[in-house]
Short mmCIF file of C-alpha atoms in Angstrom, two decimals:
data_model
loop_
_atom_site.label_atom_id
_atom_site.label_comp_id
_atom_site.label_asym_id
_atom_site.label_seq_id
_atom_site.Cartn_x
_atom_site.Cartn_y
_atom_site.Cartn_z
CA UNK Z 7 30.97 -36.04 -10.51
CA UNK Z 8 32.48 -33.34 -12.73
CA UNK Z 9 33.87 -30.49 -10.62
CA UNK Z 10 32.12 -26.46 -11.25
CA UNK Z 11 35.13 -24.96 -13.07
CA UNK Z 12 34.60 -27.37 -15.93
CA UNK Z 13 31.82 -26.06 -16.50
CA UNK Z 14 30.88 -22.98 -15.85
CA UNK Z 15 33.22 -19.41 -15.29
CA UNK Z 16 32.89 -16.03 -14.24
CA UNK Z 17 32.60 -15.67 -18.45
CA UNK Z 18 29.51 -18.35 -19.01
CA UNK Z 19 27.78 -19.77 -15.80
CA UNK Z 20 26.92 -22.81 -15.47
CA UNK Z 21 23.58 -23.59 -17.93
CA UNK Z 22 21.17 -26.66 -17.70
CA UNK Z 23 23.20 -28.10 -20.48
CA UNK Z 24 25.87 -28.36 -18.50
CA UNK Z 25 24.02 -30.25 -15.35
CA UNK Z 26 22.34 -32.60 -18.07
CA UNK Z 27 25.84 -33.52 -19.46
CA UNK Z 28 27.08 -34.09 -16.31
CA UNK Z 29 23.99 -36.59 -15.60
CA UNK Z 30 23.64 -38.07 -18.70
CA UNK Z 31 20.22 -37.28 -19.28
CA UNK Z 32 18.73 -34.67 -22.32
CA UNK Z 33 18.70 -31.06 -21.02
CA UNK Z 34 14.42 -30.78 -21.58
CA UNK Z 35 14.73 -33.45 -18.44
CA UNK Z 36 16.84 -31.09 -16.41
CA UNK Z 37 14.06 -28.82 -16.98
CA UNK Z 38 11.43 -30.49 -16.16
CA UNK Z 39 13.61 -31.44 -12.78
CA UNK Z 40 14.05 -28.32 -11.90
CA UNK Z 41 10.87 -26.91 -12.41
CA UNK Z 42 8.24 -29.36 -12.06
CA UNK Z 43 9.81 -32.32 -10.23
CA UNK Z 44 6.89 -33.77 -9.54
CA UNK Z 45 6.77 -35.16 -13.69
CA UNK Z 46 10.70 -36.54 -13.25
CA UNK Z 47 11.10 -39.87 -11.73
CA UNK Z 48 12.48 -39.40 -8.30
CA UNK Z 49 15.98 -40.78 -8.49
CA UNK Z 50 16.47 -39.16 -11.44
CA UNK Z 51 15.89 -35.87 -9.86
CA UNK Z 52 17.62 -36.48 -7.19
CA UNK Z 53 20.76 -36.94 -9.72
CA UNK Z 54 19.66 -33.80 -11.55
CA UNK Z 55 19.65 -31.91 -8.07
CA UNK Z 56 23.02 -33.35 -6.52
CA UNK Z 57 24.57 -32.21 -9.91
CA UNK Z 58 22.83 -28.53 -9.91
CA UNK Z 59 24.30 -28.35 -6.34
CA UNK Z 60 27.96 -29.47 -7.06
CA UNK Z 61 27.89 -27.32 -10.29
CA UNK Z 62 26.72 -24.67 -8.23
CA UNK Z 63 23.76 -23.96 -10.90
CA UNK Z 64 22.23 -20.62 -10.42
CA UNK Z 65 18.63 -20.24 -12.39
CA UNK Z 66 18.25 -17.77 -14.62
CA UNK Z 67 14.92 -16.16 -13.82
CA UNK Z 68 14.12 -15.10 -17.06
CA UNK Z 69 14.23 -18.75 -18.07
CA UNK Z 70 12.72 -19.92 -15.21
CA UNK Z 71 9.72 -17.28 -16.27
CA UNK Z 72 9.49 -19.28 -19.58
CA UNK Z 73 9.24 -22.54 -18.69
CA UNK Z 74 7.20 -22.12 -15.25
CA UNK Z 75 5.15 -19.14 -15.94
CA UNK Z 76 6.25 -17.36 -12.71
CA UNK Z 77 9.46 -15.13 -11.74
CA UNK Z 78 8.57 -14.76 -8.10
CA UNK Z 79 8.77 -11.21 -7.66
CA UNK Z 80 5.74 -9.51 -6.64
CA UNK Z 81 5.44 -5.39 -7.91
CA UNK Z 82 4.52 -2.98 -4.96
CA UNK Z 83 3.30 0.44 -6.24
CA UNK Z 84 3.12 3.72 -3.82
CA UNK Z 85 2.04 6.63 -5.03
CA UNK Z 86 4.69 8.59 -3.02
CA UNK Z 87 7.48 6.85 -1.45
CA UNK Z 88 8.20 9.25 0.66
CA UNK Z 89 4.99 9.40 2.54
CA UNK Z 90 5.63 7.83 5.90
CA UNK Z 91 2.17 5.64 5.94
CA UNK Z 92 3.69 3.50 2.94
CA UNK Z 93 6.88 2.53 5.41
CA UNK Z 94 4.53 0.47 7.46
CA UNK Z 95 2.64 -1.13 4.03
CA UNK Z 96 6.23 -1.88 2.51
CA UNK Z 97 6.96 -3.32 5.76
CA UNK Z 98 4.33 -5.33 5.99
CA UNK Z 99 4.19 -6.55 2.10
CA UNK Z 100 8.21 -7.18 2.32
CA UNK Z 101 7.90 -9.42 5.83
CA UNK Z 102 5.04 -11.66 4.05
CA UNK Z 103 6.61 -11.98 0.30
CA UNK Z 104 9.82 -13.05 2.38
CA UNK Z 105 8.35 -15.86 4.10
CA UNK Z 106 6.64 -16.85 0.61
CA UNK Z 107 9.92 -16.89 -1.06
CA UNK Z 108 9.01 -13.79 -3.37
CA UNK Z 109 10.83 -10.78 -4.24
CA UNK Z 110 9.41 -7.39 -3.56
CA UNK Z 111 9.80 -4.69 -6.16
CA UNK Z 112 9.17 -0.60 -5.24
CA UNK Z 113 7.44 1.34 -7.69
CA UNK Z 114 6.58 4.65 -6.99
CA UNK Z 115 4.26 6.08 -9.59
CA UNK Z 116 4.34 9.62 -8.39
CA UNK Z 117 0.72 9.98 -7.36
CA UNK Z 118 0.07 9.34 -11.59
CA UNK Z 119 -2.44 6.34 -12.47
CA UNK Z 120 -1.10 7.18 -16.20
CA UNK Z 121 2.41 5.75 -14.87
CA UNK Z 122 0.89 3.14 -12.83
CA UNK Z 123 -0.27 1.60 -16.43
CA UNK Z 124 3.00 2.07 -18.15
CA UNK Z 125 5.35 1.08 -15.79
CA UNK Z 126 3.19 -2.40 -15.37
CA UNK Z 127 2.83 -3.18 -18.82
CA UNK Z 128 6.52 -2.50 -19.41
CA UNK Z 129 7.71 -4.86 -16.39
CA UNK Z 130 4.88 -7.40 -16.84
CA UNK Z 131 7.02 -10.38 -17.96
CA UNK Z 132 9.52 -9.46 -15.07
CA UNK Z 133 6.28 -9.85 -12.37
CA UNK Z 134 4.08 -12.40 -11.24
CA UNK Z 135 1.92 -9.67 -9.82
CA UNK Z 136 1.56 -6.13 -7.88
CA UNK Z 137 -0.42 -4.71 -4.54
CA UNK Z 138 -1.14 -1.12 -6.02
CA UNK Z 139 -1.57 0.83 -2.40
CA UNK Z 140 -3.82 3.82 -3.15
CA UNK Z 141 -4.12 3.81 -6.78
CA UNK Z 142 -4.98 6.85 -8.91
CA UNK Z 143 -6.74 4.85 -12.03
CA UNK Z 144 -10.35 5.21 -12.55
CA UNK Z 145 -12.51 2.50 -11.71
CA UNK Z 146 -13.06 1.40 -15.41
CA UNK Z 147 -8.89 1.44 -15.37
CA UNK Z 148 -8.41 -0.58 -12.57
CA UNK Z 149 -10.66 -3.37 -13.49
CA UNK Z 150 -9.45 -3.58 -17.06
CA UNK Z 151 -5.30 -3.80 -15.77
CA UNK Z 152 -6.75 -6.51 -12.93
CA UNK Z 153 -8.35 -8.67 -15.97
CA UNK Z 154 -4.33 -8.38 -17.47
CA UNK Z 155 -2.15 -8.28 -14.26
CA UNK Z 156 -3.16 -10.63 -10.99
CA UNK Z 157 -3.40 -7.84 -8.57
CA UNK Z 158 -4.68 -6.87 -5.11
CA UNK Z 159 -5.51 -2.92 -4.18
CA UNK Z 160 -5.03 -1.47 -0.84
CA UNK Z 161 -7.60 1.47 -0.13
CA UNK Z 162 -9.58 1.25 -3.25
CA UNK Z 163 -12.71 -0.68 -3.55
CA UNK Z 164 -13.94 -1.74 -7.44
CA UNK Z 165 -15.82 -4.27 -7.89
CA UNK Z 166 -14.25 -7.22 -9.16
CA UNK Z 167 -10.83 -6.29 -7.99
CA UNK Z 168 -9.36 -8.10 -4.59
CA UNK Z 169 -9.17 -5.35 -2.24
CA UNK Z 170 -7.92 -4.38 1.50
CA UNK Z 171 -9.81 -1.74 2.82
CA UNK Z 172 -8.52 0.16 6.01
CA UNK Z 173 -11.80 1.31 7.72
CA UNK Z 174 -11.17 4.92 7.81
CA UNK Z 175 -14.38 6.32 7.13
CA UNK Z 176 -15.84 4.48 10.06
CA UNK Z 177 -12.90 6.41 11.74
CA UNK Z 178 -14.02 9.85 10.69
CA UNK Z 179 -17.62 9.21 12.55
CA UNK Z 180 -15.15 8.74 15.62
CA UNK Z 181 -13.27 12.09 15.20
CA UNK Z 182 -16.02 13.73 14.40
CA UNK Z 183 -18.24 12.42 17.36
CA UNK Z 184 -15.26 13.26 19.74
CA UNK Z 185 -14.96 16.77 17.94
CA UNK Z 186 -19.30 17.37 19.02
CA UNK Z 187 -18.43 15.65 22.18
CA UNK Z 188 -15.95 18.68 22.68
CA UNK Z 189 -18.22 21.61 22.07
CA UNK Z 190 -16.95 22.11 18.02
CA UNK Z 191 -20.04 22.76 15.71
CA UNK Z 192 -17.99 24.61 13.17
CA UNK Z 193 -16.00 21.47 11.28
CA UNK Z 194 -13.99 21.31 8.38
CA UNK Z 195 -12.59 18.38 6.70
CA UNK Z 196 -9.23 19.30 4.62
CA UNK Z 197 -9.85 17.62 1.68
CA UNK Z 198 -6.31 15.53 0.41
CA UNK Z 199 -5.41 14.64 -3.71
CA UNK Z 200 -8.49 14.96 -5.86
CA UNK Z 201 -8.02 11.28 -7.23
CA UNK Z 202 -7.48 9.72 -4.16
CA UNK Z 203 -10.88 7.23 -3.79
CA UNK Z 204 -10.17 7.40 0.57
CA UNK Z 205 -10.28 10.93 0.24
CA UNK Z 206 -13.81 11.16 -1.17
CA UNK Z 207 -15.15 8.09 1.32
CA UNK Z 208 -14.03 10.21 4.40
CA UNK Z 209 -15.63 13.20 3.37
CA UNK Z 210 -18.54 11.28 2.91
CA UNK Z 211 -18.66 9.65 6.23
CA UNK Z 212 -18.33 13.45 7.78
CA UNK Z 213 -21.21 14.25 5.78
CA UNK Z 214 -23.13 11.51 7.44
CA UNK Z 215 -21.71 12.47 10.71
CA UNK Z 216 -22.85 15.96 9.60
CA UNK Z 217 -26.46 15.57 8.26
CA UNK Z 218 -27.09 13.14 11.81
CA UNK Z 219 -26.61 15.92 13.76
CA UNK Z 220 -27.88 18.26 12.05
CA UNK Z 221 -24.56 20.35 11.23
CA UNK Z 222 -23.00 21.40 8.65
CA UNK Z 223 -19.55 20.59 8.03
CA UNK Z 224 -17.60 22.83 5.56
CA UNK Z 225 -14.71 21.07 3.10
CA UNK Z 226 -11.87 23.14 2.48
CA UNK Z 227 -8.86 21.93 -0.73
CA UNK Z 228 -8.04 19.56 -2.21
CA UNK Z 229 -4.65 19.63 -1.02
CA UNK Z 230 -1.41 17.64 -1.98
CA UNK Z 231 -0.61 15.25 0.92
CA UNK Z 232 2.28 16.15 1.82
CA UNK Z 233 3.61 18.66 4.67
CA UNK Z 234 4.17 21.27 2.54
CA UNK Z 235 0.67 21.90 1.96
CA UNK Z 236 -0.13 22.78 5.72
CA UNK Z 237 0.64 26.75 5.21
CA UNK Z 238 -1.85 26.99 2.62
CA UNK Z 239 -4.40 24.49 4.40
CA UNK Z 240 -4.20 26.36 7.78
CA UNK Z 241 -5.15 29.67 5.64
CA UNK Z 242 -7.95 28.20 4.22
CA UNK Z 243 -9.29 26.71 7.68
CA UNK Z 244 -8.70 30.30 9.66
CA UNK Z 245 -10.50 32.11 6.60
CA UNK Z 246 -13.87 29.44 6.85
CA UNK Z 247 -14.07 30.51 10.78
CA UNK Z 248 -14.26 26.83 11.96
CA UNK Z 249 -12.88 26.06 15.63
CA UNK Z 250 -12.19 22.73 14.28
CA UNK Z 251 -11.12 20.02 11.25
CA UNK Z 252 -9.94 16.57 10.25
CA UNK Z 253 -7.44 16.53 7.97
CA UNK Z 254 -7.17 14.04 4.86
CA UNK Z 255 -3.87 12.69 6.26
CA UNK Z 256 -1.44 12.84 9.21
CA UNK Z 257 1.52 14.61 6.92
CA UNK Z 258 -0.87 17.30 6.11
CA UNK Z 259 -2.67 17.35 9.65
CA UNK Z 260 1.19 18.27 10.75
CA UNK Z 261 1.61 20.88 8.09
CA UNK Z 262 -1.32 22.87 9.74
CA UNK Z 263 -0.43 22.48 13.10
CA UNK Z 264 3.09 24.30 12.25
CA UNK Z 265 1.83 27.34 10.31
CA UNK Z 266 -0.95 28.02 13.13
CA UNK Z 267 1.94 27.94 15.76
CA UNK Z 268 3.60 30.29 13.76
CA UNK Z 269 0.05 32.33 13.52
CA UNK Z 270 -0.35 32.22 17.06
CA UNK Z 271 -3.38 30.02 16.91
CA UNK Z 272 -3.68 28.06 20.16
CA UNK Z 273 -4.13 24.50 19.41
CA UNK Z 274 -6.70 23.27 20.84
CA UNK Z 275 -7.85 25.87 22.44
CA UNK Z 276 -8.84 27.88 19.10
CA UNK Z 277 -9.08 25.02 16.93
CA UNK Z 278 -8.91 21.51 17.25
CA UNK Z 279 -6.40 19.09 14.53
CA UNK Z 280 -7.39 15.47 13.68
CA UNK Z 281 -5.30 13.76 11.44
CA UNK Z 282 -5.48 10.22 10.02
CA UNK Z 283 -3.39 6.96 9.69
CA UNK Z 284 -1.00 7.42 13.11
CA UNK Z 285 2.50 7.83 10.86
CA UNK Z 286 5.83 7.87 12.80
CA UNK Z 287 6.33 10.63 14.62
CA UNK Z 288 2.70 12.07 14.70
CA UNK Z 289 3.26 12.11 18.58
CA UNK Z 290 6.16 14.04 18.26
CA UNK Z 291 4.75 17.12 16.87
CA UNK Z 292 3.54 20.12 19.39
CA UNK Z 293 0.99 19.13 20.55
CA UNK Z 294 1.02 15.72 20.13
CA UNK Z 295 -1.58 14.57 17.12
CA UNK Z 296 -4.59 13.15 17.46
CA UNK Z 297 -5.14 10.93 15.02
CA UNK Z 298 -6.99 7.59 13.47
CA UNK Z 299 -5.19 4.84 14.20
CA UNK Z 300 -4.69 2.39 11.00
CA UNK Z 301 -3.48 -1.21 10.83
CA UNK Z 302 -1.20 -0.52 8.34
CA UNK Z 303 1.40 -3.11 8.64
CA UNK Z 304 -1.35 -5.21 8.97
CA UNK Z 305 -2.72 -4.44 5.07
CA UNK Z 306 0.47 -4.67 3.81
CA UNK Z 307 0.46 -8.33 4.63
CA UNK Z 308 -3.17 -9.38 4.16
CA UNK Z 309 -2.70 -8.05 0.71
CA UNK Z 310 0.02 -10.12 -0.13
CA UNK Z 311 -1.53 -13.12 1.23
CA UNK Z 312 -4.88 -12.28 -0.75
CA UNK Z 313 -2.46 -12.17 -4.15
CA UNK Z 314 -0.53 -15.10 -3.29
CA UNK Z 315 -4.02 -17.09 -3.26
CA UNK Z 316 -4.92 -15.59 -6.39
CA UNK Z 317 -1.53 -16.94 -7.84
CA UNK Z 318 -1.68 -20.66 -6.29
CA UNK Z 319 -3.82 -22.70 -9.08
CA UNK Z 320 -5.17 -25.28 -6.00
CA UNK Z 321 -7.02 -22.06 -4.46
CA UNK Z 322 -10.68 -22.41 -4.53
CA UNK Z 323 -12.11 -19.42 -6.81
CA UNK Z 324 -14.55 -18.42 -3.92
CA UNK Z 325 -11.03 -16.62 -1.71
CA UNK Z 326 -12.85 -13.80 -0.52
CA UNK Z 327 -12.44 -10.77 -2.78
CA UNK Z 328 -12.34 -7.77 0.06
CA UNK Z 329 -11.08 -7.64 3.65
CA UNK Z 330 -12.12 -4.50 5.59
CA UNK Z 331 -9.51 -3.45 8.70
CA UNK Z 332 -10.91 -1.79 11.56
CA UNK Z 333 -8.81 1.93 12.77
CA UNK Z 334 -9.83 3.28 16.07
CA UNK Z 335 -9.20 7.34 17.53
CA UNK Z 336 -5.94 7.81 19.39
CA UNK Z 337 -6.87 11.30 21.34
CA UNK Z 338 -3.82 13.20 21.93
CA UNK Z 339 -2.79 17.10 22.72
CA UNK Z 340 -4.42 18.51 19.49
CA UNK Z 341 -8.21 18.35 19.98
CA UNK Z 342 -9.85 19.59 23.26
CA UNK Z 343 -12.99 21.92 24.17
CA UNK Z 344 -13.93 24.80 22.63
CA UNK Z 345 -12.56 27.84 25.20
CA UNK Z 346 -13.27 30.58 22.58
CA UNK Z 347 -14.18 31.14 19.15
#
C-alpha cells in the first residue's frame, strides 16, 4: 500500500484521486465508496476504506455537500447571545447534534428577523438546517424561509412550521393565581420586545387570568429584555400604582428588583416580582426570584431531534409537527402578601 507522503502534503492533501490510484479503481468509485457505500460492492469498499485510512484522507465538506447533499452542520440562531436562557438551549441543541454526528453553528441575529433571512440565505449551502430559538420574522416570513431551509422553531408557533413550544402562558395563569392567592388585585405584566410572539401569548394568558376573576390587569412597555431595562420598567410599574407584576423575562424581572432596592421599595412587601424562564443565577438576586420554571435544556434537544427527522428521508411524513413543554412556578423571596399599598 502506498505510504501518505506520496501523496498528499501540508501543500495539497490527500484528494480522492489519490485513494483511487492507490486502489486501482476510477475516482467516481471512490466516491460513491465514500459516500454511499451501500451502491459499491463490499470488498471493494473495504479496499477504498483501508486506503482512505492509510492515506489519512480527510473529506472535504464542501465536496462532500456536492455529492451527498448534506454538510452536517446544523445553524442555531439566538436572538441575543448573551441572554442567559439561550445557554441552556445551546446546551441542549450542542449535547444532541453531538451524539448525531452534526456540527453546531451560533448565529446571533441581534433580535433582527431582517438578519435572520440574510445570514441563512448567505450560509445555506454551508447548512443542512437551523433551530431559530425565538425568531423575530412574521408569520408569512417564517413559513416562506421553512418551505426553503428544513427548520424547526423554538417558542414560535406557525402553522406549517415544526415547532417546540415551552408552555409559558399556562405558566402565567400560575403566577398570576399565586399573585390573587396573595392578596394583589393591582397586576401588571411588563411587557418584553414588541416582536417577540411569547411576549404577546403571556400577556394574553394574564388577560384570561384577568377577565376570570374579574380584574383588571394593567400592561406596562414594551421593554428590551435585557437588565438594563429594569430602571425604566420599575418607573413605569411605581407610576401605574400596582402592588404587583410579572415580568416578560427573568433578565428584566432582575433589572426591576435592583432599581426598587435602590428606591426603597420593599420587595415583597410593597410589590411583588415574577419573572419567567428560571436563568442562572435568578436565585441569587435579593430576594431570591420567583420565577416560571422552563425546560429549557430540554427544547434545545427535542428541537434538534424534531429537525434531524425532518432531514432522514426513511422518516414517515406524519413526525409530529409541534411538541408543547410543560414550566411550573418556583416561589421564592420576591412575591408574598400584600402588607400595604
Amino acid at each position: 500500500m502506498p505510504r501518505a507522503h506520496q501523496f498528499g502534503s501540508a501543500d495539497r492533501p490527500v484528494t480522492i484521486n489519490d485513494i483511487a490510484a492507490a486502489c486501482g479503481v476510477a475516482a467516481s468509485t471512490v466516491s460513491r465508496a465514500l459516500n454511499n457505500p451501500g451502491r459499491v460492492n463490499p470488498a471493494t469498499r473495504e479496499r477504498i476504506e483501508a486506503a482512505a485510512r492509510e492515506l489519512r484522507y480527510v473529506p472535504n465538506s464542501q465536496a462532500r455537500a456536492l455529492s451527498s447533499g448534506r454538510t452536517g452542520a446544523i445553524a442555531v440562531l439566538v436572538s441575543d447571545v448573551t441572554n442567559p436562557f439561550y445557554f441552556g438551549v445551546l446546551r441542549g441543541t450542542q449535547q444532541q447534534l453531538k451524539a448525531a454526528g452534526y456540527a453546531q453553528l451560533l448565529i446571533d441575529t441581534e433580535d433582527s428577523g431582517e438578519l435572520e433571512v440574510e445570514l441563512l440565505h448567505k450560509m445555506r449551502r454551508s447548512l443542512d438546517g437551523a433551530i431559530l430559538a425565538a425568531s423575530r420574522l412574521p408569520d408569512k416570513a417564517l413559513a416562506k424561509l421553512a418551505e426553503d431551509i428544513p427548520l424547526v422553531t423554538i417558542n414560535r408557533n406557525v402553522r406549517g412550521v415544526p415547532s417546540t413550544i415551552i408552555d409559558t402562558p399556562a405558566g402565567i395563569h400560575q403566577a398570576a393565581e399565586h399573585l390573587i392567592s396573595l392578596g394583589h388585585r393591582r397586576i401588571a405584566y411588563v411587557s418584553g420586545p414588541e416582536r417577540s410572539w411569547p411576549n404577546e401569548a403571556r400577556w394574553r394568558a394574564a388577560q384570561d387570568v384577568a377577565t376570570r376573576h374579574r380584574l383588571a390587569f394593567t400592561r406596562v412597555g414594551p421593554f428590551p429584555s435585557g437588565r438594563g431595562s429594569g430602571p425604566a420598567a420599575a418607573d413605569a410599574l411605581l407610576n401605574t400604582g400596582v402592588t404587583a407584576c410579572i415580568v416578560f423575562n427573568d433578565l428584566l424581572a432582575i433589572g426591576i428588583l435592583q432599581r426598587l432596592r435602590e428606591r426603597r421599595v420593599r420587595v415583597p412587601e410593597e410589590m411583588s416580582v415574577v419573572g419567567c424562564d428560571d436563568i442562572f443565577g435568578a436565585d441569587f438576586c435579593h430576594p431570591p426570584l420567583t420565577t416560571l420554571t422552563a425546560p429549557i435544556e430540554q427544547a434545545g434537544r427535542v428541537a434538534v431531534s424534531m429537525l434531524l427527522s425532518r432531514l432522514d428521508r426513511t422518516t414517515a411524513p406524519t413526525a409530529r409537527q409541534s411538541v408543547m413543554l410543560p414550566v411550573h412556578l418556583t416561589v421564592r423571596g420576591s412575591t408574598g402578601p400584600l402588607l400595604s399599598s
